Coordinates of C-alpha atoms in Angstrom, one line a residue:
M1 CA 107.2 60.3 107.8
T2 CA 108.4 60.7 111.4
R3 CA 107.0 63.1 113.9
V4 CA 109.5 64.9 116.1
A5 CA 109.6 67.8 118.5
V6 CA 111.8 70.6 117.3
L7 CA 113.2 73.2 119.6
E8 CA 113.5 77.0 118.6
R9 CA 116.4 77.8 120.4
E10 CA 115.7 81.6 120.2
R11 CA 112.4 81.5 122.0
C12 CA 113.7 78.9 124.7
K13 CA 114.2 80.8 127.8
P14 CA 115.7 78.2 130.2
D15 CA 116.6 80.9 133.1
D16 CA 112.9 82.1 133.2
C17 CA 111.1 79.0 132.7
G18 CA 110.8 77.0 136.0
I19 CA 109.4 74.1 133.9
P20 CA 112.0 71.7 133.0
C21 CA 110.5 70.3 129.7
Y22 CA 112.6 67.1 129.9
R23 CA 110.5 66.0 133.2
F24 CA 107.1 65.9 131.4
C25 CA 108.9 63.6 128.3
P26 CA 106.9 60.1 128.4
E27 CA 109.9 58.4 127.5
V28 CA 111.6 59.0 130.8
L29 CA 109.5 56.0 131.9
N30 CA 111.9 53.7 129.6
R31 CA 114.7 55.5 130.9
R32 CA 115.1 57.3 127.8
Y33 CA 115.1 61.3 127.6
A34 CA 113.8 62.5 124.3
I35 CA 114.7 66.2 125.9
K36 CA 117.7 66.8 127.9
F37 CA 120.4 69.1 128.9
V38 CA 123.8 68.4 127.2
E39 CA 126.8 69.2 129.0
G40 CA 128.0 72.8 127.9
E41 CA 124.6 73.5 126.6
K42 CA 122.6 76.0 128.3
K43 CA 119.6 75.1 126.5
P44 CA 118.0 71.6 126.1
V45 CA 118.3 69.5 123.1
I46 CA 115.9 67.3 121.3
V47 CA 117.2 63.8 120.8
E48 CA 115.3 63.2 117.4
D49 CA 116.2 59.0 117.5
V50 CA 114.0 59.1 120.8
C51 CA 111.3 61.6 120.3
T52 CA 108.0 60.2 119.5
G53 CA 106.3 63.6 118.7
C54 CA 103.7 62.9 121.4
G55 CA 103.1 66.7 121.5
I56 CA 103.3 66.7 125.6
C57 CA 106.3 68.8 126.0
I58 CA 104.7 71.7 123.4
K59 CA 101.9 72.1 126.2
K60 CA 104.1 72.4 129.0
C61 CA 106.3 75.0 127.3
P62 CA 105.4 78.4 128.4
F63 CA 107.3 80.0 125.6
G64 CA 105.8 78.3 122.5
A65 CA 109.7 77.1 121.8
I66 CA 108.9 73.5 121.1
S67 CA 106.9 72.2 118.1
I68 CA 106.1 69.3 116.1
V69 CA 107.2 68.6 112.5
N70 CA 106.9 65.6 110.2
L71 CA 110.5 64.6 109.3
P72 CA 111.0 62.3 106.0
A73 CA 112.4 59.3 107.8
E74 CA 113.0 57.6 104.5
L75 CA 115.6 60.2 103.5
E76 CA 117.8 60.3 106.7
R77 CA 120.7 58.2 104.4
D78 CA 120.2 61.1 101.9
C79 CA 121.2 64.1 104.4
S80 CA 123.9 66.3 102.7
H81 CA 124.4 68.7 105.3
R82 CA 123.6 69.7 109.1
Y83 CA 124.6 72.8 110.9
G84 CA 124.5 71.4 114.3
V85 CA 122.4 69.6 116.8
N86 CA 118.7 70.2 116.4
A87 CA 120.0 72.9 113.5
F88 CA 118.9 72.8 109.8
K89 CA 119.4 69.8 107.8
L90 CA 119.6 69.7 104.0
Y91 CA 118.6 66.2 102.1
R92 CA 120.3 65.6 98.8
L93 CA 121.6 68.1 96.4
P94 CA 120.9 69.6 92.9
V95 CA 122.4 68.0 90.2
P96 CA 124.3 70.3 87.9
Q97 CA 124.9 69.5 84.2
E98 CA 127.0 71.0 81.5
G99 CA 125.5 73.3 79.0
T100 CA 122.2 73.6 81.2
V101 CA 120.8 76.1 83.6
T102 CA 119.4 74.3 86.7
G103 CA 117.0 76.5 88.6
L104 CA 116.0 76.2 92.2
V105 CA 112.6 77.1 93.6
G106 CA 111.4 77.1 97.3
R107 CA 110.6 78.8 100.2
N108 CA 112.9 80.9 102.2
G109 CA 114.6 78.8 104.9
T110 CA 114.7 75.5 102.8
G111 CA 118.3 75.5 101.9
K112 CA 118.4 77.1 98.5
T113 CA 121.5 79.1 99.4
T114 CA 123.1 76.5 101.5
A115 CA 122.9 73.8 98.4
L116 CA 124.5 76.6 96.1
K117 CA 127.3 77.2 98.8
I118 CA 128.3 73.5 99.0
L119 CA 128.5 73.4 95.1
S120 CA 130.5 76.2 95.1
G121 CA 132.9 74.7 97.6
E122 CA 132.0 77.5 100.3
I123 CA 130.6 74.9 102.5
V124 CA 132.1 71.2 102.8
P125 CA 129.2 68.8 103.1
N126 CA 129.1 66.9 106.5
L127 CA 126.5 64.2 105.3
G128 CA 124.5 64.9 108.1
D129 CA 127.1 64.6 110.9
P130 CA 128.1 67.9 112.5
E131 CA 130.4 66.5 114.8
Q132 CA 132.9 65.3 112.6
L133 CA 133.5 66.6 109.2
P134 CA 134.3 63.8 106.7
D135 CA 137.3 63.9 104.3
W136 CA 136.5 64.4 100.3
H137 CA 137.3 60.9 99.6
A138 CA 134.2 60.0 102.1
I139 CA 132.3 62.7 100.5
V140 CA 133.2 61.8 96.7
R141 CA 132.3 57.7 97.9
N142 CA 128.8 58.8 99.0
Y143 CA 127.5 60.2 95.8
R144 CA 129.2 57.4 93.9
G145 CA 127.2 56.6 90.7
S146 CA 125.6 60.0 90.1
I147 CA 126.9 63.1 88.5
L148 CA 127.8 64.7 91.7
Q149 CA 130.6 61.9 92.2
D150 CA 132.5 63.4 89.3
Y151 CA 131.4 67.1 90.5
F152 CA 133.0 66.6 93.9
G153 CA 136.0 64.6 92.4
R154 CA 137.0 67.6 90.4
L155 CA 136.3 70.0 93.3
R156 CA 138.7 68.0 95.5
E157 CA 141.4 68.2 93.1
K158 CA 140.9 71.9 92.5
G159 CA 140.1 71.1 88.8
L160 CA 136.7 73.0 88.8
K161 CA 136.8 76.9 88.7
I162 CA 133.7 78.3 89.8
V163 CA 132.2 81.7 90.0
H164 CA 129.6 82.5 92.5
K165 CA 127.4 85.7 92.8
P166 CA 126.0 85.9 96.2
Q167 CA 122.6 86.7 97.4
H168 CA 123.3 89.8 99.6
V169 CA 124.7 92.3 96.7
D170 CA 124.4 95.3 99.4
R171 CA 127.4 94.0 101.1
I172 CA 129.8 94.2 97.8
P173 CA 130.7 98.0 98.7
G174 CA 131.9 96.5 102.0
Y175 CA 135.0 94.6 100.3
L176 CA 135.3 96.5 96.7
K177 CA 136.0 100.0 96.9
G178 CA 136.8 102.9 94.4
K179 CA 134.8 103.5 91.1
V180 CA 132.7 101.4 88.9
S181 CA 135.5 101.6 86.2
D182 CA 138.1 100.1 88.6
V183 CA 136.4 97.3 89.2
L184 CA 135.6 96.7 85.6
A185 CA 139.1 97.3 84.9
K186 CA 140.1 94.4 87.2
L187 CA 138.3 92.2 85.1
G188 CA 140.2 92.8 81.8
G189 CA 139.1 94.2 78.7
G190 CA 137.8 92.5 75.6
K191 CA 134.5 92.1 73.6
K192 CA 133.1 90.0 76.4
I193 CA 133.0 92.3 79.1
D194 CA 132.4 95.3 76.3
R195 CA 129.1 93.1 75.7
L196 CA 128.0 92.8 79.0
V197 CA 128.5 96.6 79.9
E198 CA 126.4 97.3 77.0
L199 CA 123.8 94.8 77.9
L200 CA 123.2 95.5 81.4
Q201 CA 123.4 99.2 80.9
L202 CA 126.5 100.1 83.1
E203 CA 128.0 102.5 81.0
K204 CA 126.4 105.5 82.9
I205 CA 127.5 104.4 86.3
K206 CA 131.2 103.7 85.3
T207 CA 132.3 107.1 86.9
R208 CA 130.4 106.6 90.1
Q209 CA 131.8 105.2 93.6
M210 CA 130.9 101.9 95.0
S211 CA 129.7 103.3 98.0
V212 CA 126.8 105.3 96.6
L213 CA 125.5 102.6 94.2
S214 CA 121.7 101.4 94.6
G215 CA 120.8 98.1 94.9
G216 CA 120.0 97.4 91.3
E217 CA 123.1 99.0 90.0
L218 CA 125.1 96.6 92.4
Q219 CA 123.1 93.7 91.2
R220 CA 123.8 94.3 87.5
L221 CA 127.5 95.0 88.2
A222 CA 127.8 91.4 90.2
I223 CA 126.2 90.0 87.3
A224 CA 128.6 91.3 84.9
A225 CA 131.5 90.6 87.1
A226 CA 130.4 87.3 87.4
A227 CA 129.5 86.3 83.9
S228 CA 132.8 87.9 82.2
R229 CA 135.0 85.7 84.1
D230 CA 136.0 82.2 82.7
A231 CA 135.0 79.6 84.6
D232 CA 133.6 76.0 84.6
V233 CA 130.3 76.4 86.6
Y234 CA 128.6 79.8 87.5
I235 CA 126.2 80.1 90.5
F236 CA 123.4 82.9 90.7
D237 CA 121.7 83.2 94.0
E238 CA 118.5 85.5 93.5
P239 CA 119.7 87.6 90.1
S240 CA 116.6 89.3 89.7
S241 CA 116.3 91.1 93.2
H242 CA 116.5 95.2 93.0
L243 CA 116.1 94.9 88.9
D244 CA 113.1 96.0 87.2
V245 CA 111.3 94.0 84.5
S246 CA 113.7 95.4 81.8
Q247 CA 116.7 94.9 83.7
R248 CA 115.6 91.4 84.8
L249 CA 115.2 90.5 80.9
R250 CA 118.8 91.9 80.3
A251 CA 120.4 90.1 83.4
A252 CA 118.5 86.7 81.9
R253 CA 120.1 87.0 78.7
A254 CA 123.5 87.5 79.9
I255 CA 123.1 84.4 82.1
R256 CA 121.7 82.4 79.3
G257 CA 124.5 83.6 77.2
L258 CA 126.9 81.4 79.4
V259 CA 125.4 77.7 78.0
E260 CA 126.2 78.8 74.7
D261 CA 129.8 77.8 75.5
E262 CA 128.6 74.4 77.4
R263 CA 129.2 75.9 80.8
T264 CA 127.5 74.7 83.6
V265 CA 125.0 77.3 85.5
L266 CA 122.8 77.1 88.6
L267 CA 120.7 79.7 90.3
A268 CA 117.9 80.3 92.8
E269 CA 115.3 82.5 92.1
H270 CA 111.8 83.7 93.5
D271 CA 110.4 85.5 90.4
L272 CA 108.7 82.4 88.8
A273 CA 108.8 84.2 85.4
M274 CA 112.6 84.7 85.3
L275 CA 113.0 81.3 86.7
D276 CA 111.1 80.0 83.8
Y277 CA 112.9 82.4 81.4
L278 CA 116.3 81.2 82.4
S279 CA 116.0 77.7 83.5
D280 CA 116.4 74.2 81.4
Q281 CA 115.6 72.2 84.3
V282 CA 114.2 72.9 87.8
C283 CA 114.7 71.3 91.4
V284 CA 112.0 72.2 93.8
L285 CA 113.1 72.6 97.7
Y286 CA 110.3 71.7 100.2
G287 CA 110.4 70.9 103.6
E288 CA 110.0 72.9 107.2
P289 CA 111.8 76.3 106.8
G290 CA 114.7 76.6 109.3
V291 CA 114.2 72.9 110.3
Y292 CA 114.9 71.0 107.1
G293 CA 114.7 71.1 103.3
I294 CA 114.5 68.5 100.6
V295 CA 116.1 68.7 97.0
S296 CA 113.6 67.1 94.6
H297 CA 114.9 65.1 91.5
V298 CA 115.4 67.1 88.6
H299 CA 112.5 68.0 86.5
G300 CA 112.1 70.0 83.2
V301 CA 111.3 73.7 84.0
R302 CA 107.5 73.6 83.2
V303 CA 106.7 70.6 84.9
G304 CA 109.2 71.4 87.8
V305 CA 107.6 75.0 88.4
N306 CA 104.0 73.3 88.3
I307 CA 105.2 70.8 90.7
Y308 CA 106.1 73.6 93.3
L309 CA 102.9 75.4 92.6
D310 CA 100.5 72.0 93.0
G311 CA 102.3 71.5 96.4
F312 CA 102.9 67.8 95.2
V313 CA 106.0 65.5 93.8
P314 CA 104.6 62.8 92.1
D315 CA 107.6 60.8 91.5
E316 CA 108.3 61.2 95.3
N317 CA 104.6 60.9 96.3
M318 CA 105.3 63.8 98.7
R319 CA 102.9 66.6 99.4
F320 CA 104.2 69.6 101.0
R321 CA 101.4 72.1 100.6
D322 CA 97.6 71.7 101.3
E323 CA 96.0 73.9 98.6
P324 CA 97.8 74.5 95.1
I325 CA 98.6 77.9 93.7
R326 CA 96.5 79.1 91.1
F327 CA 96.4 82.1 88.6
H328 CA 93.7 84.0 86.8
V329 CA 93.6 82.5 83.0
R330 CA 92.0 86.0 82.3
P331 CA 92.2 89.5 84.1
P332 CA 90.6 89.5 87.4
R333 CA 87.0 91.4 87.5
E334 CA 87.1 95.0 85.6
F335 CA 86.2 97.6 87.9
A336 CA 82.9 99.6 87.6
P337 CA 82.9 102.6 89.8
A338 CA 79.7 104.1 88.2
D339 CA 77.9 104.6 91.4
A340 CA 81.0 104.2 93.9
W341 CA 82.9 106.7 95.5
Q342 CA 86.5 107.7 94.0
L343 CA 89.9 108.8 95.2
E344 CA 90.8 111.3 92.6
W345 CA 94.1 113.4 91.9
P346 CA 95.0 116.2 89.5
E347 CA 97.5 116.7 86.9
M348 CA 100.8 117.2 88.8
R349 CA 104.3 117.9 88.5
K350 CA 107.3 117.3 90.6
T351 CA 110.8 118.7 90.0
F352 CA 114.2 117.8 91.6
K353 CA 117.8 119.0 90.8
Q354 CA 118.2 116.2 87.9
F355 CA 114.7 114.7 87.7
S356 CA 111.4 115.8 87.1
L357 CA 107.7 113.7 87.1
T358 CA 104.7 114.3 85.6
V359 CA 101.6 112.7 86.6
N360 CA 98.5 112.8 84.6
A361 CA 95.2 113.4 86.1
G362 CA 93.6 109.9 87.4
S363 CA 91.3 108.1 90.1
A364 CA 90.8 104.9 91.8
G365 CA 87.6 103.4 92.9
V366 CA 87.0 102.2 96.4
G367 CA 87.8 98.6 97.0
E368 CA 90.5 98.6 94.4
V369 CA 94.2 97.9 94.0
V370 CA 96.0 100.1 91.5
G371 CA 99.6 98.2 90.5
I372 CA 102.3 100.5 89.6
L373 CA 104.7 99.1 86.7
G374 CA 107.8 100.8 85.3
P375 CA 111.5 101.1 85.2
N376 CA 113.7 102.1 88.2
G377 CA 114.3 105.6 88.5
I378 CA 111.3 106.7 86.5
G379 CA 109.5 108.0 89.8
K380 CA 107.2 105.6 90.9
T381 CA 108.2 106.0 94.5
T382 CA 108.1 109.8 94.0
F383 CA 104.3 109.4 93.1
I384 CA 103.8 107.1 96.3
K385 CA 105.2 110.0 98.4
L386 CA 103.0 112.7 96.9
L387 CA 100.2 110.4 97.6
A388 CA 101.3 110.0 101.1
G389 CA 101.9 113.8 101.6
I390 CA 105.6 113.1 102.4
D391 CA 106.5 115.1 99.4
E392 CA 104.4 118.2 97.9
A393 CA 103.8 118.6 94.3
D394 CA 105.1 122.0 92.4
D395 CA 102.8 125.0 92.7
N396 CA 101.4 123.5 95.9
V397 CA 98.7 121.3 94.3
E398 CA 96.9 119.6 96.7
L399 CA 94.8 116.5 96.7
A400 CA 91.2 116.9 97.3
W401 CA 91.3 113.9 99.7
K402 CA 94.0 115.2 101.9
G403 CA 92.0 114.7 105.2
L404 CA 92.1 110.7 104.7
T405 CA 94.2 108.3 106.8
V406 CA 97.1 106.9 104.9
S407 CA 99.1 103.9 105.8
Y408 CA 102.6 103.8 103.8
K409 CA 105.1 101.0 103.5
P410 CA 108.3 102.7 102.1
Q411 CA 110.5 100.7 99.6
Y412 CA 113.6 100.7 102.3
I413 CA 112.6 99.3 105.5
S414 CA 114.9 100.0 108.7
A415 CA 114.4 98.5 112.1
K416 CA 114.0 101.7 114.1
Y417 CA 111.4 100.2 116.4
E418 CA 112.5 99.1 119.8
G419 CA 110.4 95.9 120.9
T420 CA 109.0 93.1 119.9
V421 CA 106.7 92.2 116.8
G422 CA 104.1 91.7 118.7
S423 CA 104.3 94.9 120.8
L424 CA 104.6 96.4 117.4
F425 CA 101.4 95.2 116.3
Q426 CA 99.6 95.7 119.5
S427 CA 100.4 99.5 119.1
I428 CA 99.0 99.8 115.6
A429 CA 96.0 97.3 115.8
G430 CA 95.0 97.7 119.4
S431 CA 92.5 95.1 120.9
A432 CA 92.2 93.6 117.1
Y433 CA 95.4 92.4 117.5
E434 CA 94.0 89.7 120.1
T435 CA 91.5 88.3 117.4
E436 CA 91.3 85.2 115.6
I437 CA 90.8 87.6 112.5
F438 CA 94.1 89.1 112.7
V439 CA 95.8 85.7 113.0
N440 CA 94.0 84.1 110.2
Q441 CA 94.2 87.5 107.9
F442 CA 97.7 88.3 108.6
L443 CA 99.8 86.2 111.1
A444 CA 99.2 82.8 109.7
P445 CA 99.5 83.3 106.0
L446 CA 102.7 85.3 106.2
G447 CA 104.4 83.1 108.5
L448 CA 104.5 85.6 111.5
T449 CA 102.8 83.5 114.3
K450 CA 106.5 82.4 115.4
L451 CA 108.0 85.9 115.1
V452 CA 105.7 87.9 117.5
D453 CA 108.0 87.1 120.3
R454 CA 111.2 88.2 118.5
D455 CA 112.8 91.7 118.7
I456 CA 112.4 93.9 115.8
Q457 CA 116.2 94.7 115.6
E458 CA 116.6 90.8 115.3
L459 CA 114.8 90.2 112.3
S460 CA 116.2 89.2 108.7
G461 CA 115.3 91.3 105.4
G462 CA 112.5 88.9 104.6
E463 CA 110.9 88.4 108.1
L464 CA 111.2 92.7 108.5
Q465 CA 109.7 92.9 105.2
R466 CA 106.6 90.6 106.2
V467 CA 106.3 92.6 109.5
A468 CA 106.4 95.9 107.7
I469 CA 103.6 94.6 105.3
V470 CA 101.4 93.8 108.0
A471 CA 102.2 96.9 110.3
C472 CA 100.9 98.7 107.0
L473 CA 97.6 96.9 106.6
A474 CA 96.8 96.4 110.3
K475 CA 96.4 100.3 110.5
D476 CA 92.8 101.5 110.1
S477 CA 93.2 103.6 106.7
Q478 CA 91.3 104.8 103.9
V479 CA 94.4 104.6 101.7
Y480 CA 97.1 102.0 101.7
L481 CA 100.2 102.7 100.0
L482 CA 102.9 99.9 99.7
D483 CA 106.5 100.2 97.8
E484 CA 107.9 96.9 96.3
P485 CA 106.4 94.7 99.0
S486 CA 107.7 91.5 97.6
A487 CA 111.4 92.4 97.8
Y488 CA 113.1 89.6 99.8
L489 CA 110.1 87.6 99.9
D490 CA 109.7 83.7 98.3
V491 CA 106.7 82.9 96.0
E492 CA 104.4 81.7 98.6
E493 CA 105.1 84.8 100.7
R494 CA 104.6 87.1 97.8
L495 CA 101.4 85.7 97.0
A496 CA 100.0 85.6 100.7
A497 CA 100.9 89.1 101.0
A498 CA 99.2 89.9 97.5
R499 CA 96.2 87.9 99.1
A500 CA 96.1 90.0 102.2
I501 CA 96.2 93.4 100.6
R502 CA 93.2 92.4 98.4
R503 CA 91.3 91.4 101.1
T504 CA 91.9 94.2 103.5
V505 CA 91.4 96.7 100.7
E506 CA 88.0 95.0 99.8
E507 CA 86.7 94.4 103.3
K508 CA 87.5 98.0 104.5
H509 CA 86.5 99.6 101.2
A510 CA 89.6 101.4 101.0
F511 CA 92.0 102.4 98.1
A512 CA 95.4 100.7 97.4
F513 CA 98.4 101.6 95.4
V514 CA 101.3 98.7 94.9
V515 CA 104.5 99.5 93.2
E516 CA 106.0 95.9 92.1
H517 CA 108.3 94.7 89.6
D518 CA 107.4 90.8 89.6
I519 CA 104.8 90.5 86.8
V520 CA 103.3 87.4 88.4
A521 CA 102.6 89.2 91.6
Q522 CA 101.0 92.2 89.8
D523 CA 98.8 89.8 87.9
F524 CA 97.6 88.2 91.1
I525 CA 97.0 91.6 93.1
A526 CA 96.0 94.4 90.8
D527 CA 92.6 95.6 89.5
R528 CA 94.2 98.2 87.1
L529 CA 97.6 99.4 86.3
M530 CA 99.4 102.7 86.2
I531 CA 102.3 102.6 83.5
F532 CA 105.3 104.8 84.2
D533 CA 107.5 105.8 81.2
G534 CA 110.1 108.4 80.2
K535 CA 113.8 108.4 80.6
P536 CA 115.0 106.9 83.9
G537 CA 116.8 109.2 86.1
L538 CA 116.0 112.3 84.2
Q539 CA 112.4 112.6 83.5
G540 CA 109.2 110.3 84.4
R541 CA 105.4 110.3 83.3
A542 CA 102.8 108.5 85.3
G543 CA 99.8 107.3 82.9
R544 CA 96.3 107.2 84.0
P545 CA 95.2 103.8 85.5
M546 CA 93.8 101.3 83.0
P547 CA 92.3 98.0 83.0
L548 CA 94.7 95.1 83.4
R549 CA 94.7 93.8 80.3
D550 CA 95.2 97.0 78.8
G551 CA 98.0 98.1 81.1
M552 CA 100.0 94.7 81.0
N553 CA 99.8 94.9 77.1
S554 CA 101.1 98.7 77.0
F555 CA 103.8 97.8 79.5
L556 CA 104.8 94.6 77.7
S557 CA 105.1 96.3 74.3
Q558 CA 107.2 98.7 75.8
M559 CA 109.4 95.8 76.9
D560 CA 109.1 94.1 73.8
M561 CA 108.2 90.8 75.3
T562 CA 105.3 88.6 75.2
F563 CA 103.8 86.2 77.8
R564 CA 101.7 83.1 77.7
R565 CA 99.8 81.1 79.9
D566 CA 100.3 77.7 81.5
P567 CA 97.5 75.6 80.7
S568 CA 97.6 73.7 84.1
S569 CA 98.3 76.5 86.6
G570 CA 97.3 79.8 84.7
R571 CA 100.6 81.3 85.6
P572 CA 102.6 83.4 83.3
R573 CA 105.4 82.4 81.1
V574 CA 107.6 84.6 79.3
N575 CA 108.1 83.9 75.5
K576 CA 111.6 83.3 74.1
T577 CA 112.1 86.2 71.9
G578 CA 111.5 85.8 68.0
S579 CA 109.8 82.4 68.7
K580 CA 106.7 81.4 67.0
L581 CA 104.5 82.2 69.9
D582 CA 106.2 85.4 70.7
R583 CA 105.8 86.5 66.7
E584 CA 102.0 85.6 66.7
Q585 CA 101.3 87.4 70.0
K586 CA 102.9 90.5 68.6
E587 CA 101.1 90.3 65.5
I588 CA 97.8 90.3 67.2
G589 CA 98.7 92.8 70.1
E590 CA 98.2 90.3 72.8
Y591 CA 101.2 90.8 74.9
Y592 CA 100.2 88.8 77.9
Y593 CA 96.8 87.0 78.3
A594 CA 97.4 84.2 75.4
L595 CA 96.4 80.7 76.7
A596 CA 99.3 78.4 75.4
S597 CA 98.5 74.7 74.6
D598 CA 101.8 73.3 75.7

């Protein structure tokens, strides 16, 4: 490993600095500048070949724009693409195989989307030299002796037809107009598209305009459009986002159907259960987010996911996380509120023009996290808004705890605040923001220490989501309501958010309600579950909170799916429908907590 300095260009402010960082570089004595200004550049550039990673420039920089990272020196020859000087580098590439689904798992900012864009032909790999783009002959020659040599050879000769479903489906209405039926008509008719329309439940939205579709509807339409086309390679970037559990399973079946015709499928996915269900093999991406990413060698799906959770790649002798991630093999503590204060709500009903929600009376105990599961359009967000006091129930039913302070993170976040991340936290947490407790409990685990000087308006979707979670939890409240906190987050961020929620609720002796579609995240966070059922878009019913084990069994029985537990990590794994384990667990009514021996 080589230690080098990394410049975060967004935080560097040379006009306001007055402390030229290059003057303090000890390599100046050797007449070598590890930090220098390049002609035409307003900001300094780190010369990685010269930098020794001494750390002096870090202490001198008043804006915290320079940090030290470990770079894999032995992989320099394997650099596939670099965006620019001191910009992100991607080492190696996933290896696609015919008749196989190759899944990519890793943190945000480690190159999953970049790798998929290279394999789709949208980005021509520069092999680590951003100044000079190599020709296709050089690229093919660079990967000689591997499957990628033939892949790029066919890509160069335009003999490879590739379909790519992008990550950001919310941008689709910007370039596709008209009704859903018009989009489906362009795909042609036939049994294939008809089967996908039925499988992905698109029949009900055929007459709707593209501009009014929700994120989940756009996702399902995008998956159908990609899977219906005739291609050699299919690429799906985060196909589960915006979908509920049932829709994720349906999307997985649509994607798995492509390999029956010996097609090549690649995908990036943060939902571990769906990644496991979909993939035949896995590549783990690790490194320093935004600085560099490394694609591991191909592993079997179970081994690959466990490598990611362990934070150690044994065949490369590379550790990229200090502590492994482990799950409960059995449900977490059973809540016993015999002598504790409870938060209660009466039976309620909320009626809209075309939808109605009925809520059974229930209660939550102090220090308890209640998870909320159910299909999209079934009333989960409506229930959260009733608890928050944003919406009022029919017949003016009031909550007995109406005077309690409520902190609410909505499902859809907009960057209306004008100012920096740090000023937002300061306004919410006050003097607590300056303490080590705030840093250790919120900023460091959720990777926000480097964002405190960034303007809220400049944040990406994932960054904005993490800021919103901390803003919600930092408020001194008795009730915390979080609607889909894992959206746009990677696996580690989701579990870090779950830990932060649990710790906050337990330490403040508060109550929390969390709407979440990620089964793995719910297992990690919830003490009890509320299951919503009914007819999506028409009528919903909210059940009483029940123990986690009972709630999971009830919900998954409705979904007609079973999970087993990995014996190494304890993580939930989806059973293939109709498999021996699937049949055995359904017979005994144990849909979730069976411990597998494989």
